[in-house]
Structures are given as structure tokens and as C-alpha cells.
mmCIF file of C-alpha atoms in Angstrom:
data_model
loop_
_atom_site.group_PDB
_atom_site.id
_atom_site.type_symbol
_atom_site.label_atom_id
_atom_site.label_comp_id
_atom_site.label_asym_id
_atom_site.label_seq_id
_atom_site.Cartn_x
_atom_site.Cartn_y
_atom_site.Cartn_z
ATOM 1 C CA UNK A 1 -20.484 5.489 20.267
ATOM 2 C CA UNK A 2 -16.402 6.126 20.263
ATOM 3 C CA UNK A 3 -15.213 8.098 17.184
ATOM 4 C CA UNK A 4 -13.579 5.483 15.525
ATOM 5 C CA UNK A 5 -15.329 2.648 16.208
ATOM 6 C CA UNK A 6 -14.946 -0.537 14.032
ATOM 7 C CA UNK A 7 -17.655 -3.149 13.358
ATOM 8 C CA UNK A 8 -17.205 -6.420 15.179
ATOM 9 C CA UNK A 9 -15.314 -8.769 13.155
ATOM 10 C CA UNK A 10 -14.465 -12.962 13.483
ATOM 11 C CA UNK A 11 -10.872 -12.807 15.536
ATOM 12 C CA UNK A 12 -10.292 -15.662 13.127
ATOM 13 C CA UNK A 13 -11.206 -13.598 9.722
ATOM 14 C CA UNK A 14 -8.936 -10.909 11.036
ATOM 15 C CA UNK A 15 -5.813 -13.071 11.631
ATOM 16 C CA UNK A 16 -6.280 -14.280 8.172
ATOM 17 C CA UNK A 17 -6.467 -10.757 6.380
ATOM 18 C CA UNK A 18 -3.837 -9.478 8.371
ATOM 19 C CA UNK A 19 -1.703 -12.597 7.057
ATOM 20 C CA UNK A 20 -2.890 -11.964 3.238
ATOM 21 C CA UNK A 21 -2.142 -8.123 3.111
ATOM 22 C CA UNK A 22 1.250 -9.462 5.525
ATOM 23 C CA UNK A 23 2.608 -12.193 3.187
ATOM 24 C CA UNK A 24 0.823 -11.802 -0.018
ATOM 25 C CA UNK A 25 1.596 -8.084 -0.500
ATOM 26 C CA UNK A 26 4.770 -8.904 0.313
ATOM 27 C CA UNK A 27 5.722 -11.910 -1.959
ATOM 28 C CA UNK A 28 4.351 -10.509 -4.886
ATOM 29 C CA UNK A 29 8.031 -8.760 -5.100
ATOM 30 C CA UNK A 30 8.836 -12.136 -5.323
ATOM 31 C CA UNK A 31 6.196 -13.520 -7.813
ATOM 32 C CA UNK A 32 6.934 -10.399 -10.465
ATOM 33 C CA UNK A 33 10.888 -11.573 -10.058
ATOM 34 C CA UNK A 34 10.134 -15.237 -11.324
ATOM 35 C CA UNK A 35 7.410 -14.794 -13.720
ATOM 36 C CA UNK A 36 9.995 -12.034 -15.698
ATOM 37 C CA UNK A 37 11.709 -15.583 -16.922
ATOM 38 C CA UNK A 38 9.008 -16.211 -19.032
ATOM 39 C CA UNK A 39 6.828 -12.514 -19.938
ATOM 40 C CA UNK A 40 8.463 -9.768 -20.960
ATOM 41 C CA UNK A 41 7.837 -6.674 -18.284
ATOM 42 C CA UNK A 42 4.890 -5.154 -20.084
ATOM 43 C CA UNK A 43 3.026 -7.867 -20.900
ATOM 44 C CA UNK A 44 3.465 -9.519 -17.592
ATOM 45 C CA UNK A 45 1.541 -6.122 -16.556
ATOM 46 C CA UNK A 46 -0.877 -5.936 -19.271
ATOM 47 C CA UNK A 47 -2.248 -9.902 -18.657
ATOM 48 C CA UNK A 48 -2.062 -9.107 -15.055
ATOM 49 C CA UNK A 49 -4.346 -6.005 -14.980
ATOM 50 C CA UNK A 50 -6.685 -6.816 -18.151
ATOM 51 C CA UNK A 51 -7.299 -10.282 -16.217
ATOM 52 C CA UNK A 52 -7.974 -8.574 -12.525
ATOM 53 C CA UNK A 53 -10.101 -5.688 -13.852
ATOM 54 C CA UNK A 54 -12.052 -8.026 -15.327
ATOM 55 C CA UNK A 55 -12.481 -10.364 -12.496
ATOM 56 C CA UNK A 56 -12.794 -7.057 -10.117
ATOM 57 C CA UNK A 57 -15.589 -5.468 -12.145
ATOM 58 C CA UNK A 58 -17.322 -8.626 -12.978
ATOM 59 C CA UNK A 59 -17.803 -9.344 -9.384
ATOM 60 C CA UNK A 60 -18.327 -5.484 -8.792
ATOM 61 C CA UNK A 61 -21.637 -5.702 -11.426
ATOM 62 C CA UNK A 62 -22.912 -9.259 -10.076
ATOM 63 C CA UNK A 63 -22.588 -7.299 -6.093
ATOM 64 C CA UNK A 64 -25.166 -4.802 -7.840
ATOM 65 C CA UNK A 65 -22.741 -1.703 -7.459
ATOM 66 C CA UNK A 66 -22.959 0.979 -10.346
ATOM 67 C CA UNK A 67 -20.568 0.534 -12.793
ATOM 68 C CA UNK A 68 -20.505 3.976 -14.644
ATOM 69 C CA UNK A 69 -19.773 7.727 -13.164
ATOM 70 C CA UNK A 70 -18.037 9.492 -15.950
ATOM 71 C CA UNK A 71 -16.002 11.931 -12.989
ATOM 72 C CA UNK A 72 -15.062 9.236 -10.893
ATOM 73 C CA UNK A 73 -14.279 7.270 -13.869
ATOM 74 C CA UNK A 74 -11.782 9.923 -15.095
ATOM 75 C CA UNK A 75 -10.382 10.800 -11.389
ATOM 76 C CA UNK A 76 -9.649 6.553 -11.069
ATOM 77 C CA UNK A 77 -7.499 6.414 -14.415
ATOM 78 C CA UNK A 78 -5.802 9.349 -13.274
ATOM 79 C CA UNK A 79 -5.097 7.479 -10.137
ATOM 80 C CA UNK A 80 -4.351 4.179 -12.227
ATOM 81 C CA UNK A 81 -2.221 5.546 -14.445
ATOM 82 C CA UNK A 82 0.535 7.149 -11.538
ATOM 83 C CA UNK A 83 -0.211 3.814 -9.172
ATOM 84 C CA UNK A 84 -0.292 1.106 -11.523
ATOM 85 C CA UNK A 85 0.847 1.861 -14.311
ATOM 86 C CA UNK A 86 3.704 4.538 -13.891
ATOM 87 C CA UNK A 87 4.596 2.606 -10.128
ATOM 88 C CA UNK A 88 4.218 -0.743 -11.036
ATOM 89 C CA UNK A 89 5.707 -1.019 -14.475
ATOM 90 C CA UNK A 90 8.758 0.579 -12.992
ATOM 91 C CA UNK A 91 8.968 -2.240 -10.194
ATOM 92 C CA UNK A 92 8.141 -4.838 -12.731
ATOM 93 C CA UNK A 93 11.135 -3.000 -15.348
ATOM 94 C CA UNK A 94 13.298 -2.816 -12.484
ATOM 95 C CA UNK A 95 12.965 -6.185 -11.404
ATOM 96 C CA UNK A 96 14.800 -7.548 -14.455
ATOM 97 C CA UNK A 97 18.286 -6.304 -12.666
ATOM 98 C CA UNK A 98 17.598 -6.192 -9.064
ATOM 99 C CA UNK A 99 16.073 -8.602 -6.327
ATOM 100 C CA UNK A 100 12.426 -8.143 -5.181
ATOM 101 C CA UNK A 101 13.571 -7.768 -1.815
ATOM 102 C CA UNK A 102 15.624 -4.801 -2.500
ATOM 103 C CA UNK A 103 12.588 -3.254 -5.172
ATOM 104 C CA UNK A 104 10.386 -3.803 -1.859
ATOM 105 C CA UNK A 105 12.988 -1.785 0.521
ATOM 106 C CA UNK A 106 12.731 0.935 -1.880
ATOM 107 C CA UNK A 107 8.851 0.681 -1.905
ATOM 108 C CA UNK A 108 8.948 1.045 1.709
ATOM 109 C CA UNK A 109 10.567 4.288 1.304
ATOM 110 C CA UNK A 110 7.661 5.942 0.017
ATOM 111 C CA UNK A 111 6.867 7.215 3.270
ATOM 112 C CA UNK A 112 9.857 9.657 2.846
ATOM 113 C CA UNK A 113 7.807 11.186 -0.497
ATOM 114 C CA UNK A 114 4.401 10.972 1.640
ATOM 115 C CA UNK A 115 6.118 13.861 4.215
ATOM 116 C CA UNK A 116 7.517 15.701 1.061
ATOM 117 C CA UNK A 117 4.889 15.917 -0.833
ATOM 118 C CA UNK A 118 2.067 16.403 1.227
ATOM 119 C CA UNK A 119 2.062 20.555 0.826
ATOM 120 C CA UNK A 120 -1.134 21.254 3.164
ATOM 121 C CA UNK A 121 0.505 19.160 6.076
ATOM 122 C CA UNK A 122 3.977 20.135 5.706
ATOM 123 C CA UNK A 123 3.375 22.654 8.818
ATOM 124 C CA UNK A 124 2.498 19.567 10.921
ATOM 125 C CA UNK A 125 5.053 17.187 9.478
ATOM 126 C CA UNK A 126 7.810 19.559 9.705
ATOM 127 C CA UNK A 127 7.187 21.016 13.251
ATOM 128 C CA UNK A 128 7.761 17.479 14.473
ATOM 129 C CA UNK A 129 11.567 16.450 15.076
ATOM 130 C CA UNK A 130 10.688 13.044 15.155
ATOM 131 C CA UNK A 131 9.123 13.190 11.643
ATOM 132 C CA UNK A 132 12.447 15.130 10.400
ATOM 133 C CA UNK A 133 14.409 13.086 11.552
ATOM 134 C CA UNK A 134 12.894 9.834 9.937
ATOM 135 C CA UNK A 135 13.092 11.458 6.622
ATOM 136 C CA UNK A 136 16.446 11.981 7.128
ATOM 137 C CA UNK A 137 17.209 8.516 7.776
ATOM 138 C CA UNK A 138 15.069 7.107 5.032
ATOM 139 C CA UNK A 139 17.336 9.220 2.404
ATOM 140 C CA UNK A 140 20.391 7.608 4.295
ATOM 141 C CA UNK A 141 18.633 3.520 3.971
ATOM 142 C CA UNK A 142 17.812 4.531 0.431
ATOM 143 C CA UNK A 143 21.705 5.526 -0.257
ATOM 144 C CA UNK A 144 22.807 2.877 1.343
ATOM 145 C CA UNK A 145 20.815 0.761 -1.152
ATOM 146 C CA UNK A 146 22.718 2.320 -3.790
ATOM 147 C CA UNK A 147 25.859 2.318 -2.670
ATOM 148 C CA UNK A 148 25.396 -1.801 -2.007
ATOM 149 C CA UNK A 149 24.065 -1.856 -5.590
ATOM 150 C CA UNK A 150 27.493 -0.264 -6.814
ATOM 151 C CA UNK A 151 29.326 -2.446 -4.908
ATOM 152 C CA UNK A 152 27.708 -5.688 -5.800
ATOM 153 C CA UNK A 153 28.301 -5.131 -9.519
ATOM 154 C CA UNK A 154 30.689 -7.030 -11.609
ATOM 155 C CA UNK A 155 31.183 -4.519 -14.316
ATOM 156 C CA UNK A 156 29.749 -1.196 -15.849
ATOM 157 C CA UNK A 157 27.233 -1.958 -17.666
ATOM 158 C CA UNK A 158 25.664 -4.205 -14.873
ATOM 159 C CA UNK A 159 26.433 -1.630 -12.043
ATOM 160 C CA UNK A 160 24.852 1.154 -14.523
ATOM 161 C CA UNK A 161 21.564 -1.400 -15.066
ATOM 162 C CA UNK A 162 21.219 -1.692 -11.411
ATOM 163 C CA UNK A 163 21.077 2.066 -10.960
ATOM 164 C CA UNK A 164 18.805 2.853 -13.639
ATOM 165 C CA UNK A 165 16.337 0.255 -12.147
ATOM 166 C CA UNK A 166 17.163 1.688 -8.882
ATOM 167 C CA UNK A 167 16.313 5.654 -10.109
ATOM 168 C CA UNK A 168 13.222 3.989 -11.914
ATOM 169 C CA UNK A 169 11.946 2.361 -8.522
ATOM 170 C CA UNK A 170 12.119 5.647 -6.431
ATOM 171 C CA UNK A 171 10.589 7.729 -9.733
ATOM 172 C CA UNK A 172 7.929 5.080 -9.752
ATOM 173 C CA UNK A 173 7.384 5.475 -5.843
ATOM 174 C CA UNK A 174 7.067 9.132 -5.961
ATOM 175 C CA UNK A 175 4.802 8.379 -8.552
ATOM 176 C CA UNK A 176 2.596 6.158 -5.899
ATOM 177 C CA UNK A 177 2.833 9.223 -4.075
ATOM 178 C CA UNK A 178 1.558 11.644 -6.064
ATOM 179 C CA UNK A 179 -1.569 9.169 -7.105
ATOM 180 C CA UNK A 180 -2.661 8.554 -3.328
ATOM 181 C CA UNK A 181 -1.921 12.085 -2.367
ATOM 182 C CA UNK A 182 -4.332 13.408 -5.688
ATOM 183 C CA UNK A 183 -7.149 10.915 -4.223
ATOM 184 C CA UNK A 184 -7.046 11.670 -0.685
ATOM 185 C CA UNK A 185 -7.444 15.214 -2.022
ATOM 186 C CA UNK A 186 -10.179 15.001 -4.944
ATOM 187 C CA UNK A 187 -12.296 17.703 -3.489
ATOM 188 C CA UNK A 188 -15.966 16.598 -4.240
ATOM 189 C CA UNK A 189 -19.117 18.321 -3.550
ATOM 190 C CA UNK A 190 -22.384 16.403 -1.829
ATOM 191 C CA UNK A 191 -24.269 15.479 -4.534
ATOM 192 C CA UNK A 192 -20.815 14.323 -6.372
ATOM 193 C CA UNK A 193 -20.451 11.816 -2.982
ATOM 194 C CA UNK A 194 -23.296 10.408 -3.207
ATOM 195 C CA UNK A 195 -22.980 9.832 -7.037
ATOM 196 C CA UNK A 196 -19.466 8.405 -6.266
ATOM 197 C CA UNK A 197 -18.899 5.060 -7.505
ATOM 198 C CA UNK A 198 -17.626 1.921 -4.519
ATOM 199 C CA UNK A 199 -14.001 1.627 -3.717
ATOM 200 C CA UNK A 200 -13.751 -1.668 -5.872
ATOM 201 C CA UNK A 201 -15.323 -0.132 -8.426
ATOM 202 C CA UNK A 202 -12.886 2.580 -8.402
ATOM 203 C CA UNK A 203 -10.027 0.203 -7.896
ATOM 204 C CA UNK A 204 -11.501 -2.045 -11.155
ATOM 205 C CA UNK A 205 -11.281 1.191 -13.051
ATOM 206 C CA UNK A 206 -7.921 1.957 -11.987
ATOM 207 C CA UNK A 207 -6.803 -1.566 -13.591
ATOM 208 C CA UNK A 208 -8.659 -1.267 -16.670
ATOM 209 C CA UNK A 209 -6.895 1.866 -17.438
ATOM 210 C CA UNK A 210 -2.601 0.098 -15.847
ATOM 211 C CA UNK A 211 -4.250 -2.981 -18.436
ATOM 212 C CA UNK A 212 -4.727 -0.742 -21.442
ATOM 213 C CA UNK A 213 -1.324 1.410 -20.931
ATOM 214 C CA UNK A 214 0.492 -2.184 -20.358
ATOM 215 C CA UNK A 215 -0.944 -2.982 -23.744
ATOM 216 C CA UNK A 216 -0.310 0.024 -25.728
ATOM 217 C CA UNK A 217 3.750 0.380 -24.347
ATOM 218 C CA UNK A 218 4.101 -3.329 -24.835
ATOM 219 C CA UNK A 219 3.040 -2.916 -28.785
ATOM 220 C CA UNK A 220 5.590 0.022 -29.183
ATOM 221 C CA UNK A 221 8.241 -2.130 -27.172
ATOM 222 C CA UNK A 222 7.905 -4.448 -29.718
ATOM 223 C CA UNK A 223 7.167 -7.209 -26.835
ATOM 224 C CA UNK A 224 4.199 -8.521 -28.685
ATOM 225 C CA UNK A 225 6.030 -9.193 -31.813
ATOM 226 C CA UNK A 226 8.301 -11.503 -30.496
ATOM 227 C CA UNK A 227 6.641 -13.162 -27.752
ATOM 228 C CA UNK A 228 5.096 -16.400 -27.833
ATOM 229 C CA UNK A 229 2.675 -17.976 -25.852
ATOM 230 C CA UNK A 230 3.914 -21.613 -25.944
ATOM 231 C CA UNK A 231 7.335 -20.490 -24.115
ATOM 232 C CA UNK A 232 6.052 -19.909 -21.431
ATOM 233 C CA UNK A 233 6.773 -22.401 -18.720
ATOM 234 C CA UNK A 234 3.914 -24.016 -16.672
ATOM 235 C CA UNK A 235 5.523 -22.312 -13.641
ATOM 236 C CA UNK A 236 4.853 -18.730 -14.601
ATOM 237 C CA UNK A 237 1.687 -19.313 -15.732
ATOM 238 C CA UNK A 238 1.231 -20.151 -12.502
ATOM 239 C CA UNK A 239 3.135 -17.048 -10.968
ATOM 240 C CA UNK A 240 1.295 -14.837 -13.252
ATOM 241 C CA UNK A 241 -1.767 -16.437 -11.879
ATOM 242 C CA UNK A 242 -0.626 -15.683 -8.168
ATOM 243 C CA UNK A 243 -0.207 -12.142 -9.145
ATOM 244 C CA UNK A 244 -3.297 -11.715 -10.432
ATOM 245 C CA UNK A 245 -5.813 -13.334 -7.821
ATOM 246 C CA UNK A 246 -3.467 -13.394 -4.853
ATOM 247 C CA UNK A 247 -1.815 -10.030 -5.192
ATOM 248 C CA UNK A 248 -4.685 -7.875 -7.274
ATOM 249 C CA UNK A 249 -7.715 -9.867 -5.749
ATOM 250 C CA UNK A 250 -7.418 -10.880 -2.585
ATOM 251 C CA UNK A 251 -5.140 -9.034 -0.783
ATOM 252 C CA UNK A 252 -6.897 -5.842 -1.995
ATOM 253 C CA UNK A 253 -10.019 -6.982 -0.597
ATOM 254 C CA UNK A 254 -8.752 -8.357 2.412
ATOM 255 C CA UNK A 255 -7.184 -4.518 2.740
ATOM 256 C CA UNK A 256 -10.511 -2.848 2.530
ATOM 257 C CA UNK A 257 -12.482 -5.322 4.536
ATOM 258 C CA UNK A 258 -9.856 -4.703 7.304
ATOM 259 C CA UNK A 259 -9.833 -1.168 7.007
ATOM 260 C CA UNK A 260 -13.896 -1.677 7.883
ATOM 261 C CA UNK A 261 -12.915 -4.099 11.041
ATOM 262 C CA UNK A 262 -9.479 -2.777 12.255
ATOM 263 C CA UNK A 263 -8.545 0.913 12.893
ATOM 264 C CA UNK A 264 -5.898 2.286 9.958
ATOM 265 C CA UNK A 265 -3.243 2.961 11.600
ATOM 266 C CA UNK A 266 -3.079 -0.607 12.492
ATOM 267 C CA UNK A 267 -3.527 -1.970 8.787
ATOM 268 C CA UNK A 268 -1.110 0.382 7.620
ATOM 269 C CA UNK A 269 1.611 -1.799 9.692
ATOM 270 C CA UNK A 270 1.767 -4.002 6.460
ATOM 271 C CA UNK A 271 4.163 -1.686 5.426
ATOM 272 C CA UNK A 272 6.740 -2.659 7.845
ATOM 273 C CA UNK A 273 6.302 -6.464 7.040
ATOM 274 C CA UNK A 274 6.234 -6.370 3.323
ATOM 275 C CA UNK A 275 9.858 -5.748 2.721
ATOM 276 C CA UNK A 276 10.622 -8.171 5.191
ATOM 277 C CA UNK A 277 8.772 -11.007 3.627
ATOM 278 C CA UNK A 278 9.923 -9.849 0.282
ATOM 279 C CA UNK A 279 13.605 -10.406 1.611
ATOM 280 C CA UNK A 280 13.443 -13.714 2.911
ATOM 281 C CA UNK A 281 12.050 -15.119 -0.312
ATOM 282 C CA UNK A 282 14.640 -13.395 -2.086
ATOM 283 C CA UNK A 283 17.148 -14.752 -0.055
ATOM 284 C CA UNK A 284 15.908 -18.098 0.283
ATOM 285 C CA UNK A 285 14.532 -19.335 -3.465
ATOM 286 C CA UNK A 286 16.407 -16.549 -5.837
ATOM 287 C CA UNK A 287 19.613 -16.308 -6.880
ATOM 288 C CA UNK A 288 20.361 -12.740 -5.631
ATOM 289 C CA UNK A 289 22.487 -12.403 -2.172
ATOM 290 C CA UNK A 290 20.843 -10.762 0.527
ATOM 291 C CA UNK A 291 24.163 -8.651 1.953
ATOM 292 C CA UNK A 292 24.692 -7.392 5.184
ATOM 293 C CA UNK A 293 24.263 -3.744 4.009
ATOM 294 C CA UNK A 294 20.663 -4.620 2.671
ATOM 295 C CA UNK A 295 19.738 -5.867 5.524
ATOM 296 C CA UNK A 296 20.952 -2.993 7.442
ATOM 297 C CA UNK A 297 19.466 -0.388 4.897
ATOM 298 C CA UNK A 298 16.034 -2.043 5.546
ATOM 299 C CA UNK A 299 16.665 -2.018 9.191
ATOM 300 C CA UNK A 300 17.230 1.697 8.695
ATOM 301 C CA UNK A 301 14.109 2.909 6.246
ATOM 302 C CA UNK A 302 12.115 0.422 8.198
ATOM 303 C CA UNK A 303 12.784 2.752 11.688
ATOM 304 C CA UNK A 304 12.421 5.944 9.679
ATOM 305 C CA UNK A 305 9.024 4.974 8.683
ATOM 306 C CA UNK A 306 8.428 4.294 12.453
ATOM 307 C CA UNK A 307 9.969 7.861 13.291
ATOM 308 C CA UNK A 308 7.909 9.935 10.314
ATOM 309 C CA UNK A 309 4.564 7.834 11.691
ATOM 310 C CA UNK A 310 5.683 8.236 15.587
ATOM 311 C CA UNK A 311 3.222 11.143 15.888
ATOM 312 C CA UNK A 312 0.519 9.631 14.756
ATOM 313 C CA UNK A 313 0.957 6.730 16.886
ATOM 314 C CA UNK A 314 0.837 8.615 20.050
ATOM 315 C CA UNK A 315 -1.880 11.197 19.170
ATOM 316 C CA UNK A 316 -3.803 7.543 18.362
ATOM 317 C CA UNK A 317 -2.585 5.884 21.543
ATOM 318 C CA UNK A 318 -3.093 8.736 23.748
ATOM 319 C CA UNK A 319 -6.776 8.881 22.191
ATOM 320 C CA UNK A 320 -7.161 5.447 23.257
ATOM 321 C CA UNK A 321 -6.222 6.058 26.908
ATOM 322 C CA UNK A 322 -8.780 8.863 26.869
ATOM 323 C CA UNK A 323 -11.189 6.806 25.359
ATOM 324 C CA UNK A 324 -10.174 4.081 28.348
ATOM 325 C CA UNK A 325 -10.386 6.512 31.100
ATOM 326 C CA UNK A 326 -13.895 8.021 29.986
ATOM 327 C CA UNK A 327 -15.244 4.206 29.576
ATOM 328 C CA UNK A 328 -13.883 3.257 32.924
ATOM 329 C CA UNK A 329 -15.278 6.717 33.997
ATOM 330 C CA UNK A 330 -18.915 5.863 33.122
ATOM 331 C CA UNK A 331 -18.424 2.074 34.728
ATOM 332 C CA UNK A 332 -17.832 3.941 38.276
ATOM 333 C CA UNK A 333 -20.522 6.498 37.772
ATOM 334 C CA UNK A 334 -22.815 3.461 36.962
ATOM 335 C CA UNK A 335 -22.321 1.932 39.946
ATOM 336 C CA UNK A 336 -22.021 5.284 41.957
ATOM 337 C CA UNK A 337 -25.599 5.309 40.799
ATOM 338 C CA UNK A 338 -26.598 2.393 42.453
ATOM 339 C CA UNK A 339 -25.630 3.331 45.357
ATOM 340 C CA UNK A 340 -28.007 6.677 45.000
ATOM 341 C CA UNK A 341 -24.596 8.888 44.660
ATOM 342 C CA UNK A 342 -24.507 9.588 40.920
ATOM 343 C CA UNK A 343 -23.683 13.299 39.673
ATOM 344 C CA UNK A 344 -26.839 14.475 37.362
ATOM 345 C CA UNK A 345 -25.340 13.698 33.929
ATOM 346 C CA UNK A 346 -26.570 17.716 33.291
ATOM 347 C CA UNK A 347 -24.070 18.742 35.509
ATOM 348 C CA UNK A 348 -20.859 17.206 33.780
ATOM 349 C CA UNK A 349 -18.960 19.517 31.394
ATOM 350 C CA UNK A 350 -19.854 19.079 27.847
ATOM 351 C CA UNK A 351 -16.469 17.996 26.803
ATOM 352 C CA UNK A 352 -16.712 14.511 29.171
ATOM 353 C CA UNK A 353 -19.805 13.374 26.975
ATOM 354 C CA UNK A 354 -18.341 13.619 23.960
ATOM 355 C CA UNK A 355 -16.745 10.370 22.882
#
């Protein structure tokens, strides 16, 4: 069997995930930006993540998948505190003062803090000019995002809003960072894998603990004493409701069921289309402007994400051709066999029968 090898999947299923994680992921920008008119930014998170863990784990328990692993239970809130809690409540925060479009630009960034922060690669990441010189030209899409932000202001109090949400956005990305860089690193003996809890569960656990911080800073905020219930409008019910099944539910799963289907590198490409989608509806059913230099900021982080990745997608593409050539190798050997001319497989060097 190839290394890397996906299950077969319905071409069908596959279009439709790759549309969820596509336009769902990316409208949520969107979805946070509207339902803000009604919740205040804390309790928007808390009802969103106390509602989706318990929808996540409820399925999670009726699927038959263990619940309970006190270490994996501890490493997820870790993980949910920097990713959905620290990340997201400083999207949801910043939201109140900038678009969603321009909160998902700066989202998109995170690949610069991916290269940064990623100590044990830094050798590889920073031996490749390619990969320098995206990082370079994310910091330049992410200034330009500020500088359009001080432009676009009306006076000082607005322009220094718009900043703080902006400083809040990249703090909360480097936050994401951190939190995906401390799982992919959890070091974790045999008998701790196999005692590991599923992804979902993980992911349920994660929410629980962005639901209970949500709670606990919206009670100091004071957002609970002065929010009501009844003002909300029928609308953001509805937009909180988006969030939560939409964004939290089903464009999680439809990640990890891809990620089972389609190689990574591939689903990772959502990255690229997020920002986009998040800009259109910004443009077309919110009040902000989408400027010229926005859309030339994306335009650059967008290429410096394909520059820092450019590596990887040749080392993966040139894989493939190997891959191709050893396949199409075999075919002609097959048929060389036929014809009573085959070389013994014994005699081929070790190295062409590994695949």
C-alpha cells in the first residue's frame, strides 16, 4: 500500500465537506459580526461553546467513545483554553470595531507565527528562502492591514479601537499557535496512546473548558447583569444558532472526516478560501467597506502563506510523481511478465519496493 493512502470516499461527500470547511469556516467571521447586535462578546461565546460541547459530547457518549482520561482531559483544556477561549474571544472582542473579513485576513496570518514558533523545525523552515521570504511578506499584508485601519478612522478614539482589536486579533492568533503547536507536540508514551481519548472527544473537552471561561469572564464583565434574554432579536438567535451547529458542529466534523478521505495538505487549502469568503460577505451584507488596500493586503498574506507552505507542496508533489512512476513501473513489469521477460522481483533494489 502507498504511504499515505486515504480510504475511498463518495466524490459527492467530498465536494460537500470541502464546501462546509470552504464556506462555513469562512462565514462564521461573518455570523460572530451580526449576532454581536444582540449578545454581548462573552456570552455570545459562552452559549456558543456550553451548547456545542454539549451536543459534541452527547453524540461522542451515544457513538460509544470513552468519555473520561484525566491526562488527556487536562492536555484538551490546555488546548481549549489558548484556541478557544484566548483565540476566539479575541476575534469575537475584536469584531465589535472591525469587519469579519478583515478579523479573517488576520487569522490567515497565523501561518507567519506557525514558522516562528515552531523551535524544533526552525532549521528546516529557515534554510528555505521561499519560506523566508513568505514570512516576510505576511508581516508586510499584516501592516498593511493596519495602516488601512488608521486610515479608515474618523477620529481617535475610533482609530485607537480599531488597533486595539487589531493587536488583540494577532495576540489571539499567536495564541492559536501556541495551542496547535503544544498538541502536535504532547509527547505521550504507548500505553498513554492507547488510553488516549477520540479526537471529538478531545475537541468536546476543549469546548467545555472555552464554555466555562466564557462564563466566568462574562460574570466579572458584568455582561450577565445587564443582559436580557427577550432583546434579543429572532435573527441572532438564529446566527447564534449557525455558529453553533454550522461552525462548531459540522464543519469540524466535516474537517476530520476529510482529513480520513483527502490527504492534509489538501484540506489545509481552506485556509486560503476562508478569508476570501469572509470578505465577500463583509462586503456584500455589512456595513463595513471592503477598500482597495484590504483587498490587496489579503492578496499579499494570502501568497505568503503559499510561499511559507511552497516546500511542502513540492516535497508532496514530487512524492506523488514517485509514487506515479513506481505504479506505472509495476504496470510494465506486469505485462513484461506475460510475455515471460519479467526481472525476479529478488533482484530489484530494496528501495524500488518500498512504497
Amino acid at each position: 500500500m502507498l504511504q499515505g493512502h486515504k480510504k475511498a470516499a463518495s466524490p459527492l461527500m467530498v465536494v460537500v465537506a470541502y464546501f462546509i470547511i470552504y464556506v462555513v469556516w469562512g462565514s462564521t467571521f461573518f455570523f460572530i459580526e451580526k449576532a454581536l447586535h444582540s449578545f454581548p462578546p462573552f456570552i455570545l461565546g459562552s452559549f456558543r461553546f456550553v451548547t456545542a460541547s454539549a451536543i459534541l459530547m452527547s453524540y461522542c457518549a451515544i457513538k460509544g467513545y470513552k468519555l473520561f482520561n484525566k491526562r488527556s482531559i487536562l492536555e484538551a483544556a490546555f488546548v481549549g483554553f489558548l484556541l478557544l477561549f484566548v483565540d476566539m474571544a479575541g476575534v469575537i472582542w475584536a469584531e465589535q470595531y472591525v469587519s469579519g473579513g478583515v478579523a479573517a485576513i488576520i487569522a490567515a496570518a497565523a501561518a507567519i507565527w506557525f514558522i516562528l514558533l515552531d523551535k524544533p523545525k526552525w532549521k528546516e523552515n529557515f534554510s528555505s528562502m521561499t519560506t523566508v521570504a513568505g514570512v516576510v511578506l505576511g508581516f508586510i499584508g499584516v501592516v498593511m492591514l493596519f495602516a488601512e485601519q488608521i486610515m479608515a478612522s474618523n477620529d481617535n478614539a475610533n482609530g485607537k479601537l480599531k488597533i486595539i482589536a487589531l493587536c488583540i486579533l494577532v495576540l489571539g492568533s499567536i495564541a492559536w499557535t501556541v495551542g496547535s503547536l503544544a498538541s502536535k507536540y504532547f509527547k505521550k508514551s504507548e500505553a498513554q496512546e492507547k488510553e488516549d481519548l477520540h479526537v471529538m472527544v478531545k475537541t468536546a473537552w476543549q469546548m467545555v473548558t472555552a464554555g466555562v471561561l466564557f462564563n466566568i469572564t462574562a460574570l466579572f464583565t458584568g455582561e450577565y447583569a445587564s443582559f436580557e434574554l427577550s432583546s434579543v432579536a429572532p435573527v441572532d438567535w438564529f446566527n447564534l444558532g449557525y455558529l453553533i451547529t454550522f461552525g462548531s458542529i459540522l464543519a469540524f466534523s466535516s474537517y476530520i472526516w476529510l482529513l480520513q478521505v483527502r490527504p492534509a495538505m489538501e484540506v489545509s487549502t481552506y485556509a486560503y478560501v476562508n478569508p476570501i469568503i469572509a470578505l465577500i460577505l463583509s462586503h456584500f451584507f455589512t456595513s463595513h467597506a471592503v477598500t482597495s488596500l484590504q483587498i490587496v493586503g489579503l492578496a499579499v498574506i494570502l501568497f505568503s502563506v503559499l510561499l511559507m507552505n511552497w516546500k511542502a507542496y513540492r516535497t508532496k508533489l514530487s512524492a506523488k510523481n514517485k509514487n506515479k512512476k513506481i505504479l506505472q513501473g509495476n504496470t510494465l513489469d506486469t505485462l513484461a511478465k506475460n510475455n515471460d521477460r519479467q526481472t525476479p522481483i529478488d533482484d530489484l533494489p530494496e528501495a524500488e519496493l518500498v512504497h
